[in-house]
Amino acid sequence: MSAGAPTTVPVALDRRAYDIHIGSGLIGEAGRWMRPVLKAPRAIVIADAAVAKLHLGALAAALDAAAIAHDAITVPPGEASKSFHRLEILMSDLLRRRIERSTTLVALGGGVIGDLVGFAAAIALRGIDFVQVPTTLLSQVDSSVGGKTAINTPEGKNLVGAFHQPRLVLADTDVLKTLPRREMLAGYAEVAKYGVIGDAGFFAWLETNGAKVVDGDAQALVHAVATSCRAKAKVVEADEREEGLRETLNFGHTFGHALEAETGFSDALLHGEAVGFGMVLAARLSVARGLCPAGDFDRLRAHLAGVGLPTRFADLPQNPWSAERLIDHMGRDKKVRDGRVRFVLTRGIGTAFTAADVPIAEAKAVLAGAIAERAGNA
Ligand code: GLY
């Protein structure tokens, strides 16, 4: 059921401009929102098989109600579906269904589905339209917005893909009610990121209201998702292809990626959890470099820990941790050059910037210090 008009965030990208609608009950109104942007009333919904069980029925009914012809394809849940293998299966399926240039794909699921379907849309018939219907907090505030699409290969994650903007994003906050708390928290780390990188006022709002967001309070959620999407839209409008400013969206990701690599990109550490802890480490490095007041680091860590995210090595399942190994992962990630690493750092809550030349020894010392720290001590 709709709970009133959604909040709309426009992404102003000239001919590739689109809207992000955020609110309660949007899947049940999907046809109404999609119809005006479709080239023809035909859509193929590609859904995460687990999400399909919960939400495909409502989406299909909404498309019927708007007289949009539709088929559905389900994809196994999990990161393994972001592969050439799955893409090939999906492309054959789409071509056998005789898609046309005017057919629109609809991605129903989290970041894996959005990335896979977005990439399929980018290359099918040399590019067709797609609509994002993200069903996790993380995908609503990050991956469904901005047009990055990709699959993984044995050489690394997201190394094969395309920039392909969706025609529309429908972020139905009701679907988050069925999201496991751990996934909600993982998405929340990306929400907090927008406060830390560019909006001290939003961070302060989260310090008061973050628990409500994580608990699924409808109004708080819409505000948090909309503010996050607005922040991301502004960055993407200024730097769609990540030639500068967009890099700041990767705050926490250099450390985070190393943590994920060390835990084998497994469920031991979810991407959002790694990013949250990575932000704490990036802030710690910023303090060590004399850039960020220690009080801002304390605020960031206290807030993330307060909502229930891991913020210390002692919180993480895998032990022992080695600074050496984590730095090695950064090297393999091609982030290390001539003894220096590229990092997004902060001058305090609300100010992030890219530093291309952080000496590797400094990053290593910060990791060693954090590993040595005992749980509960600052
Ligand atoms: N997730 C970072 C970006 O979209 O640029």
Short mmCIF file of C-alpha atoms and ligand atoms in Angstrom, two decimals:
data_model
loop_
_atom_site.label_atom_id
_atom_site.label_comp_id
_atom_site.label_asym_id
_atom_site.label_seq_id
_atom_site.Cartn_x
_atom_site.Cartn_y
_atom_site.Cartn_z
CA MET A 1 0.00 0.00 0.00
CA SER A 2 1.18 3.48 -0.77
CA ALA A 3 1.80 5.73 2.20
CA GLY A 4 1.61 8.92 0.15
CA ALA A 5 3.76 10.63 -2.44
CA PRO A 6 7.34 9.41 -2.63
CA THR A 7 10.35 11.63 -2.16
CA THR A 8 11.99 12.19 -5.52
CA VAL A 9 15.68 12.81 -6.09
CA PRO A 10 16.51 13.84 -9.66
CA VAL A 11 19.85 12.84 -11.17
CA ALA A 12 20.65 15.62 -13.65
CA LEU A 13 22.74 14.02 -16.37
CA ASP A 14 21.46 15.76 -19.52
CA ARG A 15 20.08 13.11 -21.87
CA ARG A 16 20.70 10.38 -19.30
CA ALA A 17 18.83 12.18 -16.51
CA TYR A 18 16.51 10.11 -14.32
CA ASP A 19 14.58 10.16 -11.08
CA ILE A 20 15.04 8.15 -7.91
CA HIS A 21 11.71 7.72 -6.13
CA ILE A 22 11.96 6.78 -2.48
CA GLY A 23 9.08 5.76 -0.25
CA SER A 24 6.73 3.20 1.12
CA GLY A 25 4.74 0.93 -1.22
CA LEU A 26 6.55 1.80 -4.45
CA ILE A 27 6.76 -1.77 -5.77
CA GLY A 28 2.96 -1.91 -5.71
CA GLU A 29 2.93 1.27 -7.84
CA ALA A 30 5.84 0.34 -10.10
CA GLY A 31 3.79 0.29 -13.31
CA ARG A 32 2.49 3.79 -12.73
CA TRP A 33 6.02 5.18 -12.23
CA MET A 34 7.60 3.15 -15.02
CA ARG A 35 5.03 3.65 -17.75
CA PRO A 36 6.04 7.26 -18.61
CA VAL A 37 9.71 6.35 -19.06
CA LEU A 38 9.30 3.13 -21.10
CA LYS A 39 10.00 3.21 -24.85
CA ALA A 40 7.39 0.44 -25.26
CA PRO A 41 5.08 -1.27 -22.76
CA ARG A 42 7.30 -4.36 -22.45
CA ALA A 43 9.56 -5.23 -19.55
CA ILE A 44 11.61 -8.20 -18.45
CA VAL A 45 12.03 -8.44 -14.71
CA ILE A 46 15.26 -10.08 -13.62
CA ALA A 47 15.05 -10.93 -9.95
CA ASP A 48 17.16 -12.45 -7.24
CA ALA A 49 15.41 -15.80 -6.68
CA ALA A 50 15.06 -15.18 -2.92
CA VAL A 51 13.70 -11.66 -3.44
CA ALA A 52 11.32 -12.93 -6.14
CA LYS A 53 9.54 -15.09 -3.57
CA LEU A 54 8.81 -12.02 -1.47
CA HIS A 55 8.21 -9.22 -3.96
CA LEU A 56 7.87 -10.44 -7.57
CA GLY A 57 4.12 -11.04 -7.20
CA ALA A 58 3.48 -7.42 -6.18
CA LEU A 59 5.73 -6.08 -8.93
CA ALA A 60 4.05 -8.26 -11.59
CA ALA A 61 0.58 -7.12 -10.44
CA ALA A 62 1.70 -3.49 -10.63
CA LEU A 63 2.97 -3.97 -14.20
CA ASP A 64 -0.30 -5.69 -15.15
CA ALA A 65 -2.26 -2.78 -13.71
CA ALA A 66 -0.33 -0.39 -15.98
CA ALA A 67 -0.76 -2.66 -19.04
CA ILE A 68 2.98 -3.34 -19.29
CA ALA A 69 3.66 -6.79 -20.78
CA HIS A 70 6.26 -8.59 -18.72
CA ASP A 71 8.25 -11.80 -18.26
CA ALA A 72 10.39 -12.74 -15.29
CA ILE A 73 13.78 -14.41 -15.05
CA THR A 74 15.24 -15.41 -11.69
CA VAL A 75 18.92 -15.49 -10.85
CA PRO A 76 20.49 -17.45 -7.95
CA PRO A 77 21.22 -15.19 -4.97
CA GLY A 78 24.80 -14.40 -4.07
CA GLU A 79 27.93 -12.76 -5.43
CA ALA A 80 28.66 -15.79 -7.66
CA SER A 81 25.92 -14.54 -10.00
CA LYS A 82 28.07 -11.54 -10.94
CA SER A 83 29.99 -13.71 -13.41
CA PHE A 84 30.55 -14.19 -17.14
CA HIS A 85 28.85 -17.56 -16.73
CA ARG A 86 25.63 -16.09 -15.33
CA LEU A 87 25.77 -13.17 -17.77
CA GLU A 88 25.97 -15.60 -20.69
CA ILE A 89 22.98 -17.57 -19.42
CA LEU A 90 21.04 -14.34 -18.90
CA MET A 91 21.92 -12.91 -22.32
CA SER A 92 20.86 -16.12 -24.11
CA ASP A 93 17.61 -16.13 -22.17
CA LEU A 94 16.94 -12.49 -23.08
CA LEU A 95 17.73 -13.02 -26.77
CA ARG A 96 15.57 -16.14 -26.93
CA ARG A 97 12.72 -14.03 -25.59
CA ARG A 98 13.30 -11.75 -28.59
CA ILE A 99 13.95 -8.55 -26.73
CA GLU A 100 13.91 -5.40 -28.84
CA ARG A 101 15.72 -2.06 -28.47
CA SER A 102 12.54 -0.74 -26.86
CA THR A 103 12.35 -3.50 -24.22
CA THR A 104 13.22 -2.43 -20.67
CA LEU A 105 14.95 -4.66 -18.13
CA VAL A 106 13.95 -4.35 -14.48
CA ALA A 107 16.47 -5.32 -11.79
CA LEU A 108 14.68 -6.57 -8.67
CA GLY A 109 17.15 -7.34 -5.88
CA GLY A 110 20.29 -6.04 -4.18
CA GLY A 111 23.63 -4.93 -5.54
CA VAL A 112 24.45 -8.20 -7.31
CA ILE A 113 21.28 -8.09 -9.40
CA GLY A 114 21.62 -4.37 -10.09
CA ASP A 115 25.19 -4.75 -11.31
CA LEU A 116 24.47 -7.85 -13.41
CA VAL A 117 21.25 -6.57 -14.98
CA GLY A 118 22.71 -3.11 -15.53
CA PHE A 119 25.65 -4.62 -17.40
CA ALA A 120 23.33 -6.91 -19.40
CA ALA A 121 21.27 -3.84 -20.35
CA ALA A 122 24.44 -1.97 -21.34
CA ILE A 123 25.46 -4.64 -23.86
CA ALA A 124 22.18 -6.24 -25.02
CA LEU A 125 21.50 -5.08 -28.57
CA ARG A 126 24.29 -2.50 -27.91
CA GLY A 127 22.37 -0.96 -25.05
CA ILE A 128 18.78 -1.00 -23.84
CA ASP A 129 17.03 0.72 -20.94
CA PHE A 130 16.80 -0.64 -17.43
CA VAL A 131 15.05 0.24 -14.20
CA GLN A 132 16.48 -0.42 -10.75
CA VAL A 133 14.23 -1.72 -7.97
CA PRO A 134 16.82 -2.11 -5.18
CA THR A 135 15.75 -4.25 -2.23
CA THR A 136 18.61 -3.78 0.25
CA LEU A 137 19.58 -0.63 2.12
CA LEU A 138 23.05 -0.82 0.60
CA SER A 139 21.75 -0.95 -2.96
CA GLN A 140 19.15 1.78 -2.29
CA VAL A 141 21.77 4.26 -1.10
CA ASP A 142 24.72 3.26 -3.26
CA SER A 143 24.86 0.70 -6.04
CA SER A 144 21.50 1.38 -7.73
CA VAL A 145 22.41 5.04 -8.21
CA GLY A 146 25.09 6.37 -10.53
CA GLY A 147 25.25 3.87 -13.36
CA LYS A 148 28.20 1.68 -12.37
CA THR A 149 27.53 -1.85 -13.60
CA ALA A 150 29.91 -4.79 -13.54
CA ILE A 151 30.64 -8.46 -13.08
CA ASN A 152 33.55 -10.13 -11.28
CA THR A 153 36.33 -12.20 -12.87
CA PRO A 154 39.05 -14.38 -11.33
CA GLU A 155 41.35 -11.34 -11.68
CA GLY A 156 39.21 -9.20 -9.38
CA LYS A 157 35.85 -7.72 -8.56
CA ASN A 158 34.03 -5.28 -10.85
CA LEU A 159 36.82 -5.25 -13.43
CA VAL A 160 34.48 -5.91 -16.38
CA GLY A 161 31.56 -3.54 -16.69
CA ALA A 162 30.18 -0.32 -18.09
CA PHE A 163 28.79 3.01 -17.01
CA HIS A 164 25.11 2.67 -17.91
CA GLN A 165 22.60 4.84 -16.11
CA PRO A 166 19.16 3.42 -15.24
CA ARG A 167 16.02 5.14 -16.59
CA LEU A 168 14.46 5.14 -13.13
CA VAL A 169 15.17 3.92 -9.60
CA LEU A 170 12.32 2.83 -7.32
CA ALA A 171 13.54 2.48 -3.74
CA ASP A 172 10.64 0.98 -1.80
CA THR A 173 11.55 1.34 1.87
CA ASP A 174 8.90 -1.23 2.88
CA VAL A 175 11.01 -4.06 1.47
CA LEU A 176 13.68 -3.31 4.06
CA LYS A 177 11.33 -4.72 6.72
CA THR A 178 12.31 -8.22 5.62
CA LEU A 179 16.03 -7.47 5.50
CA PRO A 180 18.17 -9.24 8.14
CA ARG A 181 19.47 -6.76 10.73
CA ARG A 182 23.07 -7.49 9.83
CA GLU A 183 22.43 -6.48 6.21
CA MET A 184 20.59 -3.39 7.37
CA LEU A 185 23.64 -2.39 9.42
CA ALA A 186 25.96 -3.09 6.51
CA GLY A 187 23.90 -0.71 4.37
CA TYR A 188 23.86 1.82 7.17
CA ALA A 189 27.66 2.12 6.98
CA GLU A 190 27.25 3.55 3.46
CA VAL A 191 24.54 5.94 4.75
CA ALA A 192 26.92 7.22 7.44
CA LYS A 193 29.60 7.56 4.76
CA TYR A 194 27.67 10.38 3.08
CA GLY A 195 27.70 12.32 6.35
CA VAL A 196 31.40 11.78 6.89
CA ILE A 197 32.48 12.67 3.36
CA GLY A 198 30.40 15.76 2.76
CA ASP A 199 27.59 16.60 5.16
CA ALA A 200 28.38 17.22 8.83
CA GLY A 201 24.73 18.19 9.46
CA PHE A 202 23.53 14.82 8.17
CA PHE A 203 26.10 13.04 10.34
CA ALA A 204 24.79 14.93 13.38
CA TRP A 205 21.23 13.93 12.39
CA LEU A 206 22.35 10.31 12.20
CA GLU A 207 23.94 10.54 15.64
CA THR A 208 20.44 11.29 16.95
CA ASN A 209 18.34 9.21 14.56
CA GLY A 210 20.62 6.41 13.32
CA ALA A 211 19.12 3.79 15.62
CA LYS A 212 15.66 4.59 14.23
CA VAL A 213 16.96 4.15 10.69
CA VAL A 214 18.42 0.75 11.54
CA ASP A 215 15.22 -0.25 13.34
CA GLY A 216 13.26 0.52 10.17
CA ASP A 217 11.33 3.61 11.30
CA ALA A 218 9.56 4.59 8.06
CA GLN A 219 10.11 8.36 8.19
CA ALA A 220 13.70 8.13 9.37
CA LEU A 221 14.45 5.60 6.64
CA VAL A 222 13.03 7.74 3.85
CA HIS A 223 15.01 10.74 5.10
CA ALA A 224 18.23 8.72 5.35
CA VAL A 225 17.84 7.07 1.94
CA ALA A 226 16.82 10.31 0.22
CA THR A 227 19.67 12.32 1.79
CA SER A 228 22.13 9.59 0.76
CA CYS A 229 20.81 9.47 -2.80
CA ARG A 230 20.85 13.28 -3.04
CA ALA A 231 24.49 13.28 -1.92
CA LYS A 232 25.43 10.58 -4.39
CA ALA A 233 23.49 12.24 -7.23
CA LYS A 234 25.39 15.49 -6.66
CA VAL A 235 28.73 13.71 -6.88
CA VAL A 236 27.72 11.65 -9.95
CA GLU A 237 26.40 14.76 -11.71
CA ALA A 238 29.78 16.44 -11.21
CA ASP A 239 31.93 13.41 -12.08
CA GLU A 240 29.95 10.60 -13.72
CA ARG A 241 33.01 8.55 -14.76
CA GLU A 242 35.08 8.89 -11.59
CA GLU A 243 37.76 11.18 -12.90
CA GLY A 244 38.02 13.05 -9.58
CA LEU A 245 35.30 13.88 -7.04
CA ARG A 246 33.51 10.53 -7.38
CA GLU A 247 36.54 8.86 -5.84
CA THR A 248 35.51 10.34 -2.48
CA LEU A 249 32.56 7.91 -2.51
CA ASN A 250 35.22 5.27 -1.96
CA PHE A 251 35.95 6.57 1.56
CA GLY A 252 36.67 3.53 3.73
CA HIS A 253 36.97 1.28 0.67
CA THR A 254 40.78 0.93 0.45
CA PHE A 255 41.07 -0.48 3.97
CA GLY A 256 37.66 -2.14 3.57
CA HIS A 257 38.66 -3.96 0.42
CA ALA A 258 41.81 -5.29 2.09
CA LEU A 259 39.71 -6.58 5.00
CA GLU A 260 37.30 -8.25 2.57
CA ALA A 261 40.16 -9.83 0.63
CA GLU A 262 41.67 -11.18 3.87
CA THR A 263 38.32 -12.75 4.81
CA GLY A 264 37.98 -14.22 1.31
CA PHE A 265 35.03 -11.97 0.37
CA SER A 266 32.95 -14.29 2.50
CA ASP A 267 30.01 -13.79 4.85
CA ALA A 268 32.56 -13.44 7.67
CA LEU A 269 32.62 -9.76 6.74
CA LEU A 270 29.92 -8.15 4.59
CA HIS A 271 30.95 -5.40 2.16
CA GLY A 272 29.18 -2.70 4.18
CA GLU A 273 30.74 -3.91 7.42
CA ALA A 274 34.16 -3.75 5.78
CA VAL A 275 33.45 -0.24 4.51
CA GLY A 276 32.28 0.87 7.97
CA PHE A 277 35.43 -0.41 9.66
CA GLY A 278 37.48 0.87 6.71
CA MET A 279 36.09 4.37 7.36
CA VAL A 280 37.23 4.14 10.97
CA LEU A 281 40.71 3.14 9.80
CA ALA A 282 40.81 5.89 7.17
CA ALA A 283 39.84 8.42 9.85
CA ARG A 284 42.54 7.01 12.13
CA LEU A 285 45.09 7.43 9.34
CA SER A 286 43.83 10.98 8.82
CA VAL A 287 44.40 11.69 12.53
CA ALA A 288 47.87 10.12 12.36
CA ARG A 289 48.74 12.39 9.42
CA GLY A 290 47.67 15.43 11.43
CA LEU A 291 44.74 16.13 9.13
CA CYS A 292 41.72 15.24 11.26
CA PRO A 293 40.90 16.20 14.86
CA ALA A 294 40.96 13.14 17.15
CA GLY A 295 37.50 14.13 18.40
CA ASP A 296 36.01 13.55 14.93
CA PHE A 297 37.58 10.09 14.79
CA ASP A 298 36.06 9.34 18.21
CA ARG A 299 32.63 10.54 17.04
CA LEU A 300 32.75 8.38 13.93
CA ARG A 301 33.80 5.27 15.79
CA ALA A 302 31.38 5.84 18.67
CA HIS A 303 28.50 6.28 16.25
CA LEU A 304 29.20 3.21 14.13
CA ALA A 305 29.86 1.07 17.21
CA GLY A 306 26.72 2.49 18.83
CA VAL A 307 24.45 1.21 16.03
CA GLY A 308 26.17 -2.17 16.19
CA LEU A 309 28.81 -2.16 13.46
CA PRO A 310 32.27 -3.67 13.99
CA THR A 311 34.81 -0.89 14.57
CA ARG A 312 37.75 -2.80 16.10
CA PHE A 313 39.74 -5.81 14.98
CA ALA A 314 38.62 -7.54 18.18
CA ASP A 315 35.01 -7.30 16.84
CA LEU A 316 35.89 -9.32 13.74
CA PRO A 317 35.62 -13.08 13.55
CA GLN A 318 38.94 -13.77 11.91
CA ASN A 319 42.13 -13.69 13.93
CA PRO A 320 45.04 -13.12 14.04
CA TRP A 321 45.23 -10.09 11.78
CA SER A 322 48.46 -8.96 10.16
CA ALA A 323 49.15 -5.41 8.96
CA GLU A 324 51.62 -6.88 6.48
CA ARG A 325 49.00 -9.08 4.85
CA LEU A 326 46.43 -6.32 4.68
CA ILE A 327 48.92 -4.02 2.97
CA ASP A 328 49.74 -6.88 0.57
CA HIS A 329 46.10 -6.97 -0.47
CA MET A 330 46.22 -3.26 -1.26
CA GLY A 331 49.25 -3.93 -3.45
CA ARG A 332 47.44 -6.67 -5.31
CA ASP A 333 44.56 -4.26 -5.69
CA LYS A 334 47.04 -1.99 -7.56
CA LYS A 335 46.54 0.74 -5.00
CA VAL A 336 50.20 0.74 -4.00
CA ARG A 337 52.76 2.41 -6.25
CA ASP A 338 56.38 3.26 -5.39
CA GLY A 339 55.75 2.71 -1.69
CA ARG A 340 52.74 5.01 -1.66
CA VAL A 341 49.00 4.31 -1.53
CA ARG A 342 46.03 6.24 -2.87
CA PHE A 343 43.53 6.90 -0.08
CA VAL A 344 40.42 8.91 0.56
CA LEU A 345 41.12 10.77 3.82
CA THR A 346 39.17 13.23 5.93
CA ARG A 347 39.85 16.62 7.52
CA GLY A 348 36.99 15.95 9.91
CA ILE A 349 33.33 14.94 9.77
CA GLY A 350 31.95 16.32 6.49
CA THR A 351 35.22 16.74 4.57
CA ALA A 352 36.77 13.98 2.47
CA PHE A 353 39.45 14.29 -0.15
CA THR A 354 41.77 12.05 -2.16
CA ALA A 355 45.43 11.77 -1.18
CA ALA A 356 47.50 10.07 -3.87
CA ASP A 357 50.73 9.74 -1.96
CA VAL A 358 50.26 8.26 1.50
CA PRO A 359 53.51 6.45 2.46
CA ILE A 360 52.77 2.76 2.82
CA ALA A 361 54.64 2.73 6.15
CA GLU A 362 52.09 5.15 7.62
CA ALA A 363 49.13 3.03 6.54
CA LYS A 364 50.88 -0.03 7.93
CA ALA A 365 51.59 1.68 11.26
CA VAL A 366 47.94 2.66 11.59
CA LEU A 367 46.86 -0.92 10.90
CA ALA A 368 49.41 -2.31 13.36
CA GLY A 369 48.19 0.14 16.02
CA ALA A 370 44.55 -0.80 15.43
CA ILE A 371 45.35 -4.52 15.52
CA ALA A 372 47.27 -4.11 18.78
CA GLU A 373 44.44 -2.18 20.38
CA ARG A 374 42.50 -4.15 22.94
CA ALA A 375 38.71 -4.28 22.72
CA GLY A 376 37.08 -1.46 24.64
CA ASN A 377 40.17 0.79 24.69
CA ALA A 378 40.47 3.80 22.45
N1 GLY B 1 30.06 3.02 -5.06
C1 GLY B 1 30.84 4.12 -5.48
C2 GLY B 1 30.37 4.74 -6.74
O1 GLY B 1 29.29 4.46 -7.24
O2 GLY B 1 31.08 5.51 -7.29
#
